[in-house]
PDB file of C-alpha atoms in Angstrom:
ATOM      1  CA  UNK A   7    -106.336 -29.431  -4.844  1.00 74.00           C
ATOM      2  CA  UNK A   8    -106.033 -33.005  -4.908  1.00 85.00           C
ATOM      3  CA  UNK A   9    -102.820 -34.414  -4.253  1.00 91.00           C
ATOM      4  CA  UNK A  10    -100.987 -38.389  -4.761  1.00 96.00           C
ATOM      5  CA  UNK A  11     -97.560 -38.406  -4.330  1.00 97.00           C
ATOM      6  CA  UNK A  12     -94.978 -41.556  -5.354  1.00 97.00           C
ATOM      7  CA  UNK A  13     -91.448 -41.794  -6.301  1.00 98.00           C
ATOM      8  CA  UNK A  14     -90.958 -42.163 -10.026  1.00 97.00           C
ATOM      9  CA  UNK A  15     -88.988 -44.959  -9.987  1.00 98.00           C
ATOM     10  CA  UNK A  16     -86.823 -47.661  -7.667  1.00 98.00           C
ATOM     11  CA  UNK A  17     -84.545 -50.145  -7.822  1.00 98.00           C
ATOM     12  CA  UNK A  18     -83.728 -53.301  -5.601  1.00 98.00           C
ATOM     13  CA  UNK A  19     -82.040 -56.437  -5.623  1.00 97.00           C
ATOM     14  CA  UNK A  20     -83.998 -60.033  -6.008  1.00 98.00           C
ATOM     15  CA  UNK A  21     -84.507 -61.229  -2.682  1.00 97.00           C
ATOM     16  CA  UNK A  22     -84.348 -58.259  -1.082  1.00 98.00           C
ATOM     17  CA  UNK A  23     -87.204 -55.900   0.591  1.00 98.00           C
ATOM     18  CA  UNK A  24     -88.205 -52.461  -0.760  1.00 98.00           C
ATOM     19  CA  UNK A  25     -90.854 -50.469   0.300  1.00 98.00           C
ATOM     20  CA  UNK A  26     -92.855 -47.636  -1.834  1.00 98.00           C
ATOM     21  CA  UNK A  27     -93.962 -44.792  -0.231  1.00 98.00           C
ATOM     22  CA  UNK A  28     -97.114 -43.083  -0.916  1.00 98.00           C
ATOM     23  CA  UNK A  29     -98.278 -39.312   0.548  1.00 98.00           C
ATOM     24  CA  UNK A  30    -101.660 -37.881   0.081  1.00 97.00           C
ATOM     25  CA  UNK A  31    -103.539 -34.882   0.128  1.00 95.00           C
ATOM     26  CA  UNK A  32    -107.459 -35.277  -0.508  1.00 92.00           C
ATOM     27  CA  UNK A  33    -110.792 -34.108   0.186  1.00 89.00           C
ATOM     28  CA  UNK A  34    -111.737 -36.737   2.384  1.00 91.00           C
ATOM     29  CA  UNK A  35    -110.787 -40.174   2.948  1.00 94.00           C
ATOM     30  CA  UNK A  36    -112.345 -43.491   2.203  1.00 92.00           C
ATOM     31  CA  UNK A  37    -110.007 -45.568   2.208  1.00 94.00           C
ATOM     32  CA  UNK A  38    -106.512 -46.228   0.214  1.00 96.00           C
ATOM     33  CA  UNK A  39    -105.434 -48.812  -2.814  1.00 96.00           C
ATOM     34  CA  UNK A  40    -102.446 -50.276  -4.116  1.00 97.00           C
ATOM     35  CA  UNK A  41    -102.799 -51.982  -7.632  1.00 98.00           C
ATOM     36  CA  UNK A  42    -100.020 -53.262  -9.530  1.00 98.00           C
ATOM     37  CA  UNK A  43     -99.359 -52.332 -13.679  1.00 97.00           C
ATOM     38  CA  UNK A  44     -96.900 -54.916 -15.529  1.00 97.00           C
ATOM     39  CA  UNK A  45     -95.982 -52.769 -18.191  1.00 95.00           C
ATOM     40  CA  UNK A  46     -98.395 -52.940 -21.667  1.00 94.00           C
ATOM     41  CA  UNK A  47    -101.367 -54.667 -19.343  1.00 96.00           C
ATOM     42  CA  UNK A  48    -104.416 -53.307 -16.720  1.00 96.00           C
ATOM     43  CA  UNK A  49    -103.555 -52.826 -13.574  1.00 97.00           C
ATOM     44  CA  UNK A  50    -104.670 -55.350 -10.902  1.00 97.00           C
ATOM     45  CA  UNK A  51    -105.876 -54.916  -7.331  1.00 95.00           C
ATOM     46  CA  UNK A  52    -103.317 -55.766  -4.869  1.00 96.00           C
ATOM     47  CA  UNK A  53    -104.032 -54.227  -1.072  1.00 95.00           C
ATOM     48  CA  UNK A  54    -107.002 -51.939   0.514  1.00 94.00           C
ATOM     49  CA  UNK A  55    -106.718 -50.021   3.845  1.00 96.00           C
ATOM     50  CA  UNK A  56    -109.622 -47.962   5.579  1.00 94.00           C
ATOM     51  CA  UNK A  57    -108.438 -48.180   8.908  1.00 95.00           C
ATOM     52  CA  UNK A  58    -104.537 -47.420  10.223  1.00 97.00           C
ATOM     53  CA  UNK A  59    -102.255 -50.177  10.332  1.00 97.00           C
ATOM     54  CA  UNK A  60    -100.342 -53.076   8.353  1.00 97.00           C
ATOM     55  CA  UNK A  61    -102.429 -55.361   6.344  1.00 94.00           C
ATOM     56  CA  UNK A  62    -100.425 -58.132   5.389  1.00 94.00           C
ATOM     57  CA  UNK A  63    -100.917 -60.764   2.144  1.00 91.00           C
ATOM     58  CA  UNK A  64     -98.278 -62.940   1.602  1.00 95.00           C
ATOM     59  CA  UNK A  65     -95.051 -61.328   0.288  1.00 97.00           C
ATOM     60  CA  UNK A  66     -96.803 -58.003   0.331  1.00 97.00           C
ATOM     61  CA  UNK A  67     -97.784 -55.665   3.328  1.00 97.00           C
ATOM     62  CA  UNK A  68     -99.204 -52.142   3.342  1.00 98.00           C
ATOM     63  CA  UNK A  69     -99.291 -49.878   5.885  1.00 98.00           C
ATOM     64  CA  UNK A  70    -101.800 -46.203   6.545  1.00 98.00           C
ATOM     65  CA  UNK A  71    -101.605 -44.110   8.651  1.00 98.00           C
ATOM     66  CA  UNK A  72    -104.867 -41.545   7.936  1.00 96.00           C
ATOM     67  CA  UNK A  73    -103.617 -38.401  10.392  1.00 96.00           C
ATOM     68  CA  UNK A  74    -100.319 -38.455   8.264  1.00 96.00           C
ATOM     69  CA  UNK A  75    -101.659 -38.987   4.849  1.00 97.00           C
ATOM     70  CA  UNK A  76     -99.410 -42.133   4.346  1.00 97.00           C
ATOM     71  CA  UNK A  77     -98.731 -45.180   3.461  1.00 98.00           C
ATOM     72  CA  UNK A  78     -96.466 -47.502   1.867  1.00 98.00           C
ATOM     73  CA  UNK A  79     -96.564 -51.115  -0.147  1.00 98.00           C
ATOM     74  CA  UNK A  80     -93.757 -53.083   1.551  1.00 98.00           C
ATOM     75  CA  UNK A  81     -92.437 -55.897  -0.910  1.00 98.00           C
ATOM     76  CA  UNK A  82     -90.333 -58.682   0.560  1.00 98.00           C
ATOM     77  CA  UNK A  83     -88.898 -61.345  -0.798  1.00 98.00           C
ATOM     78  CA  UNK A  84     -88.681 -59.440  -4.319  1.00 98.00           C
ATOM     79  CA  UNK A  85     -88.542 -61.762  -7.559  1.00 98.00           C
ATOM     80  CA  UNK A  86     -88.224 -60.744 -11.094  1.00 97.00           C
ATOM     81  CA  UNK A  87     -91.678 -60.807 -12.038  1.00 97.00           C
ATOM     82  CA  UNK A  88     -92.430 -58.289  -9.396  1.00 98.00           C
ATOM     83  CA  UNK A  89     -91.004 -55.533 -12.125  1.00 98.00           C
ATOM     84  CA  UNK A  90     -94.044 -53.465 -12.226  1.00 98.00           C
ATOM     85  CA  UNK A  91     -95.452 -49.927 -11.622  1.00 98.00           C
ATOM     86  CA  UNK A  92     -97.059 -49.297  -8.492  1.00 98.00           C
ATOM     87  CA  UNK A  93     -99.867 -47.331  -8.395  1.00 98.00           C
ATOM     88  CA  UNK A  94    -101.545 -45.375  -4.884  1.00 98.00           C
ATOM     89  CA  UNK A  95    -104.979 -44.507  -5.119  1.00 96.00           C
ATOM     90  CA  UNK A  96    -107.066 -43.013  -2.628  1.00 95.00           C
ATOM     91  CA  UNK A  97    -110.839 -42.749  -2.558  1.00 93.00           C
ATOM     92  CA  UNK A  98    -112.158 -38.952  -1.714  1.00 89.00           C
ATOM     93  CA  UNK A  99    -115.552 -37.790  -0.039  1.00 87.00           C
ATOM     94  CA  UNK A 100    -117.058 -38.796  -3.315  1.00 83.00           C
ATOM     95  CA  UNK A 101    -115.837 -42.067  -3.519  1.00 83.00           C
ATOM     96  CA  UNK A 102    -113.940 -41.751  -6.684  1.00 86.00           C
ATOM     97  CA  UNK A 103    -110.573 -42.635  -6.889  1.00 91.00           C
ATOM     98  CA  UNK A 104    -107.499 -39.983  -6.979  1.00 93.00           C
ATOM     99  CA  UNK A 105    -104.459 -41.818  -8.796  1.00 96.00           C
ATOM    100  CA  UNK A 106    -101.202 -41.417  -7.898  1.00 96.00           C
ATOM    101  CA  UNK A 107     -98.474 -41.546 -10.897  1.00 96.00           C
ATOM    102  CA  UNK A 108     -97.075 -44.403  -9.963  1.00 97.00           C
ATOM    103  CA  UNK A 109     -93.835 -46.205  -8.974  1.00 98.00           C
ATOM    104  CA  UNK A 110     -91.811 -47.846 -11.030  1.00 98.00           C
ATOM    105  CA  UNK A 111     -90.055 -50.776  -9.576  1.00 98.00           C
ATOM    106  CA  UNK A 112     -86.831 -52.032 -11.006  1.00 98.00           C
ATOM    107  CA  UNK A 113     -85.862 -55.527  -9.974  1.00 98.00           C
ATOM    108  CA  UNK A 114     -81.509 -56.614 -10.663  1.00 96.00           C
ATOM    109  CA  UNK A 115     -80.086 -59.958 -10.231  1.00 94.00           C
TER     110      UNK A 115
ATOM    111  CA  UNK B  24    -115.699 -65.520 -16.805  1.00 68.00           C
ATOM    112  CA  UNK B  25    -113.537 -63.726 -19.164  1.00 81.00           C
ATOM    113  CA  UNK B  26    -114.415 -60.411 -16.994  1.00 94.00           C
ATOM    114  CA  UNK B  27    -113.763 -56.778 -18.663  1.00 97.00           C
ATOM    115  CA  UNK B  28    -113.464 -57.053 -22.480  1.00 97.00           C
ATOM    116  CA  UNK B  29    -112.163 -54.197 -24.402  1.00 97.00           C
ATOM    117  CA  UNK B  30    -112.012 -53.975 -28.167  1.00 97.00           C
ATOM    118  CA  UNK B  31    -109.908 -52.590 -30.430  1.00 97.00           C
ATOM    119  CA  UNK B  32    -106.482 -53.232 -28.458  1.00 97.00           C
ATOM    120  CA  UNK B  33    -104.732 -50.588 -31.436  1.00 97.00           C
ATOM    121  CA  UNK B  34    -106.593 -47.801 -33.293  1.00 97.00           C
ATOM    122  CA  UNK B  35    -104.890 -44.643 -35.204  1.00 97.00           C
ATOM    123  CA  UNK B  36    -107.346 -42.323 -36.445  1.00 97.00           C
ATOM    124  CA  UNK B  37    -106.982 -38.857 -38.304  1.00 97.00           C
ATOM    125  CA  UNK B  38    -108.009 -35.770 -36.441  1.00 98.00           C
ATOM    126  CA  UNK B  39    -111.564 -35.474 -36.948  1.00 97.00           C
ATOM    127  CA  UNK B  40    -112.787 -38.762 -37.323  1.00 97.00           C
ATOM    128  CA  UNK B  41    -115.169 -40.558 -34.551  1.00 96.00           C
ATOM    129  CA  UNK B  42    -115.055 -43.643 -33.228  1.00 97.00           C
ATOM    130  CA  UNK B  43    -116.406 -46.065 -30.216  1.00 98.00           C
ATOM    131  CA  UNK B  44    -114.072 -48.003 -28.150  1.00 98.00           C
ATOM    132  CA  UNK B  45    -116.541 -50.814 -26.859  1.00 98.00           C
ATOM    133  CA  UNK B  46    -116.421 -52.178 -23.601  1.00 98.00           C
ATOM    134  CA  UNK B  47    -118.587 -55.299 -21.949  1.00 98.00           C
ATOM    135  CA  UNK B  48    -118.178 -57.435 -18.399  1.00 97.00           C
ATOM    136  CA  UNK B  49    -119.853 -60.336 -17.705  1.00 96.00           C
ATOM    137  CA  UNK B  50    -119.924 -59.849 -13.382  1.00 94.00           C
ATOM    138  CA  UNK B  51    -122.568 -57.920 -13.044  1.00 93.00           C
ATOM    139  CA  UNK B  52    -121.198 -55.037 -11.964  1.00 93.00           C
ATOM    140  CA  UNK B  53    -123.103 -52.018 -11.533  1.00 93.00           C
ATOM    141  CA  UNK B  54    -120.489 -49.536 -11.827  1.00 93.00           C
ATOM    142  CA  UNK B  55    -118.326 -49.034 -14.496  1.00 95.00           C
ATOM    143  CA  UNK B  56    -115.476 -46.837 -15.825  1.00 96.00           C
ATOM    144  CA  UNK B  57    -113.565 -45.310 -18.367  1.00 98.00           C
ATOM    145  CA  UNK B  58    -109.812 -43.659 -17.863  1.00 98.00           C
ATOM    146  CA  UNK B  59    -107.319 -42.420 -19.825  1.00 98.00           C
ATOM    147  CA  UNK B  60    -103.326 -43.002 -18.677  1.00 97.00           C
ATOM    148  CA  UNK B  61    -100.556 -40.829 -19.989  1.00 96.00           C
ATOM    149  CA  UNK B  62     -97.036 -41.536 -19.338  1.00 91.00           C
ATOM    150  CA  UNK B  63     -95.837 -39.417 -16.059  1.00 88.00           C
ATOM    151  CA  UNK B  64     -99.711 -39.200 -14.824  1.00 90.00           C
ATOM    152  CA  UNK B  65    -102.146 -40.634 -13.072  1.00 89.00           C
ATOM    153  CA  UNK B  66    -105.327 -42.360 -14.400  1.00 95.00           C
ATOM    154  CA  UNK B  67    -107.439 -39.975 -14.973  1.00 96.00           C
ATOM    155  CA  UNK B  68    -111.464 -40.545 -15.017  1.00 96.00           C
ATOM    156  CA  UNK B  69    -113.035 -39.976 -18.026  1.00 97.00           C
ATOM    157  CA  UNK B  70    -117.018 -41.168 -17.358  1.00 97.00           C
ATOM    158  CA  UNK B  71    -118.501 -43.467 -15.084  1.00 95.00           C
ATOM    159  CA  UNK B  72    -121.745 -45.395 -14.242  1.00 95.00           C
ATOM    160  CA  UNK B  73    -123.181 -46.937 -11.620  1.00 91.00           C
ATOM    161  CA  UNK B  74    -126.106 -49.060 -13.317  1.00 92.00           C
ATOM    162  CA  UNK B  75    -127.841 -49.091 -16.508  1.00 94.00           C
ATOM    163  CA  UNK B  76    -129.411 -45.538 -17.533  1.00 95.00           C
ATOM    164  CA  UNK B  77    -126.909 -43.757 -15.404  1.00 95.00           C
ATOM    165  CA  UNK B  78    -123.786 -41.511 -16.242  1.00 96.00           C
ATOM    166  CA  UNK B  79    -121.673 -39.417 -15.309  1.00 94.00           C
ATOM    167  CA  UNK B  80    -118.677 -37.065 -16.073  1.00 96.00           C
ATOM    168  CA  UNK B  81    -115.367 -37.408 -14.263  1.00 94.00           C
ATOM    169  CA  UNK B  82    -112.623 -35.683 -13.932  1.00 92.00           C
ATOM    170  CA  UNK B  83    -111.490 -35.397 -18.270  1.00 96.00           C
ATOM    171  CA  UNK B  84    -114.977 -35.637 -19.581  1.00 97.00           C
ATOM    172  CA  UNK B  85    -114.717 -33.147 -22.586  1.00 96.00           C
ATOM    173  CA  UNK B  86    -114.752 -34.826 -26.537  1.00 96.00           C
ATOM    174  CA  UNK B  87    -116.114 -37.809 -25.237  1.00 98.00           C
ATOM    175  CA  UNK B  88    -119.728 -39.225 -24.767  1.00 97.00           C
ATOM    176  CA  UNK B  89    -120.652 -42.745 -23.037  1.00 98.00           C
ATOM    177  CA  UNK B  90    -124.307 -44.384 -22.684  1.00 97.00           C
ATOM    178  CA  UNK B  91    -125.264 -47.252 -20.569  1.00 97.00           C
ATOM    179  CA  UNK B  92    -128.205 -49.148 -22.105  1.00 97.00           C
ATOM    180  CA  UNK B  93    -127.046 -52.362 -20.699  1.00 97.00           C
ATOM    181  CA  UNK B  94    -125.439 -53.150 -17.466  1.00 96.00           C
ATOM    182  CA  UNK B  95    -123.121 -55.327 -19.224  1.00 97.00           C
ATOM    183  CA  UNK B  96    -121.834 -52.336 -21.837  1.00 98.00           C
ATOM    184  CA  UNK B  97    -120.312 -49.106 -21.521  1.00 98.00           C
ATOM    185  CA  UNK B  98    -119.069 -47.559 -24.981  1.00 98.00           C
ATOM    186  CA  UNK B  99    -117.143 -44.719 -25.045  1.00 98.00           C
ATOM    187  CA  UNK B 100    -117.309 -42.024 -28.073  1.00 98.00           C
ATOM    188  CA  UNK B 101    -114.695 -40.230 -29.123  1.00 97.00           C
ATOM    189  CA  UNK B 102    -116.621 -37.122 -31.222  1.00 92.00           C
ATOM    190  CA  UNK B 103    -113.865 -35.843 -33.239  1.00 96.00           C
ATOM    191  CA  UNK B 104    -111.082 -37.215 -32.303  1.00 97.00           C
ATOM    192  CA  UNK B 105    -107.830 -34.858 -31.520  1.00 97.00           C
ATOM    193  CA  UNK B 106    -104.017 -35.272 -31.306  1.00 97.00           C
ATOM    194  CA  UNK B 107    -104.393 -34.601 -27.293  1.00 97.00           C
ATOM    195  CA  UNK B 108    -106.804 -37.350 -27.127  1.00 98.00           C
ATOM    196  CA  UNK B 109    -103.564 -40.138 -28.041  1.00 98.00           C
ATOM    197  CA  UNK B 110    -103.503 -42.424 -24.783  1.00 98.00           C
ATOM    198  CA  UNK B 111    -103.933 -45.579 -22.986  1.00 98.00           C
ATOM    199  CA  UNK B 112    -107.439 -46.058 -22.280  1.00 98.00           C
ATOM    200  CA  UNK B 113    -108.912 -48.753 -19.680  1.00 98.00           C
ATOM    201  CA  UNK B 114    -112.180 -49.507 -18.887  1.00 98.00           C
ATOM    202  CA  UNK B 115    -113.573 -50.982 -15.403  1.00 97.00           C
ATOM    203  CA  UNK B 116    -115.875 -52.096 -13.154  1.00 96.00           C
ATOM    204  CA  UNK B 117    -116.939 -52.904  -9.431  1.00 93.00           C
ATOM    205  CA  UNK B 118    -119.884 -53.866  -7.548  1.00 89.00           C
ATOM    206  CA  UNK B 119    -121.285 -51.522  -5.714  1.00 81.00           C
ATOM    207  CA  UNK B 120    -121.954 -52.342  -1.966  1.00 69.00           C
ATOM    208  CA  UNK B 121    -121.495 -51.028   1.185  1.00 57.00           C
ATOM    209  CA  UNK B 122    -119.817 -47.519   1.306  1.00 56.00           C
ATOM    210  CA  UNK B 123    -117.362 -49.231   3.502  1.00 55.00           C
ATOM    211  CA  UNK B 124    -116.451 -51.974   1.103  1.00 64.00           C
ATOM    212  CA  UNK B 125    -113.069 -51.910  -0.732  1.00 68.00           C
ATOM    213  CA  UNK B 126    -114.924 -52.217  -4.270  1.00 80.00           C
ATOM    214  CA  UNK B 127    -112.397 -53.149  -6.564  1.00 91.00           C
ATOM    215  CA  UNK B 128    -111.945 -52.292  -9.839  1.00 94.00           C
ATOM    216  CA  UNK B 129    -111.596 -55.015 -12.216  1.00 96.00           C
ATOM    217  CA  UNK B 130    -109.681 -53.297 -15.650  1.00 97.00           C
ATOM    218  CA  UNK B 131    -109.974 -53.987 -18.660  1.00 97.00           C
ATOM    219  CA  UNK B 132    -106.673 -55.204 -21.073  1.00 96.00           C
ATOM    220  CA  UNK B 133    -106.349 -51.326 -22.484  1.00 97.00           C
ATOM    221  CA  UNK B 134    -107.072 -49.851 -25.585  1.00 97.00           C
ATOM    222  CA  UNK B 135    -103.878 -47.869 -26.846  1.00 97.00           C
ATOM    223  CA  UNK B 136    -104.767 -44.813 -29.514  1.00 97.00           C
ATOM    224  CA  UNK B 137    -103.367 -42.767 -31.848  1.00 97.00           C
ATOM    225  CA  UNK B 138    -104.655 -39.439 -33.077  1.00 97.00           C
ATOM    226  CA  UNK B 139    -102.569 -38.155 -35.957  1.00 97.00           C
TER     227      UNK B 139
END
């Protein structure tokens, strides 16, 4: 079967890094997303890798690596507003999108 | 530009009644979506399209029904509506390009129901 798997929930400090970890087990791969969900409202796109490697935008980086079935959304910088749920998807051999759970993220002053 | 619009935000219905949760984007996207989110899952896909006159069933199609006369509107039917069908539900929609492109889904604000 089709597999997404994300930590429930984490906690960090404001100002500090975290990074959210994302494992995978699909048929096929076409590439992975990262969308964010502020809780009561629609989740909005935030990263998309294909290839392996860090794509970085701004405060936020992710990172695949295909042959593992990884990745991770590393947040630095963290503010309040980045309380949210975190949610993995990856695109199968049919292009539609497996969702992970999602993560989510617990900012303290 | 006002995107994906979703109506109603809130709906409780009795088990057995039907209703249509209505869905329109103004981007002229050819595909578009319906899911359903439950706490402690995934979104799960309901029914999809990818341009006017097309549909088809995802991965939680049962009890509901979806038509595409327009590429701007995908409703989605709920037949007879059951307790198990109390969720989150979100529409979206992406262009469809090249296979290689990220396509992003652009979601709609949610449509929250109760079956009682």
């Amino acid at each position: 079967g089709q597999n997404i798997d994300q930590p429930t929930e984490m906690t960090a400090t404001e100002g500090a890094i975290v990074q959210i970890n994302c494992t995978y087990q699909t048929s096929g791969f076409n590439g992975l997303f990262w969308y964010q969900q502020h809780a009561g409202e629609a989740p909005t796109f935030l990263s998309y890798n294909v290839l392996d490697g860090l794509e970085e935008k701004g405060r936020f980086s992710s990172f695949l690596s295909r042959s593992k079935g990884y990745s991770y959304l590393l947040l630095k910088e963290l503010q309040m507003k980045d309380s949210a749920s975190y949610l993995c998807a990856v695109r199968d051999s049919n292009y539609q999108l497996i969702w992970g759970a999602g993560t989510k993220l617990i900012i303290k002053p | 530009n006002a995107g994906v619009t979703q109506t109603p935000k809130f709906q409780v219905l009795k088990t057995g009644q039907s209703m249509t949760l209505q869905c329109a984007q103004d981007m002229n996207h050819e595909y578009m979506s319906w899911y359903r989110q439950d706490p402690g899952m995934g979104l799960r896909l309901i029914h999809y399209s990818v341009g006017a006159g097309i549909t088809d069933q995802g991965e939680v199609p049962n009890g509901y029904n979806v038509s595409r006369s327009t590429t701007e509107d995908f409703p989605l039917r709920l037949l007879s509506a059951a307790p198990s069908q109390t969720s989150v539900y979100f529409c979206a929609s992406s262009p469809v390009d090249s296979a290689s492109g990220a396509n992003v889904l652009t979601f709609g604000a949610g449509s929250r129901l109760t079956v009682l």
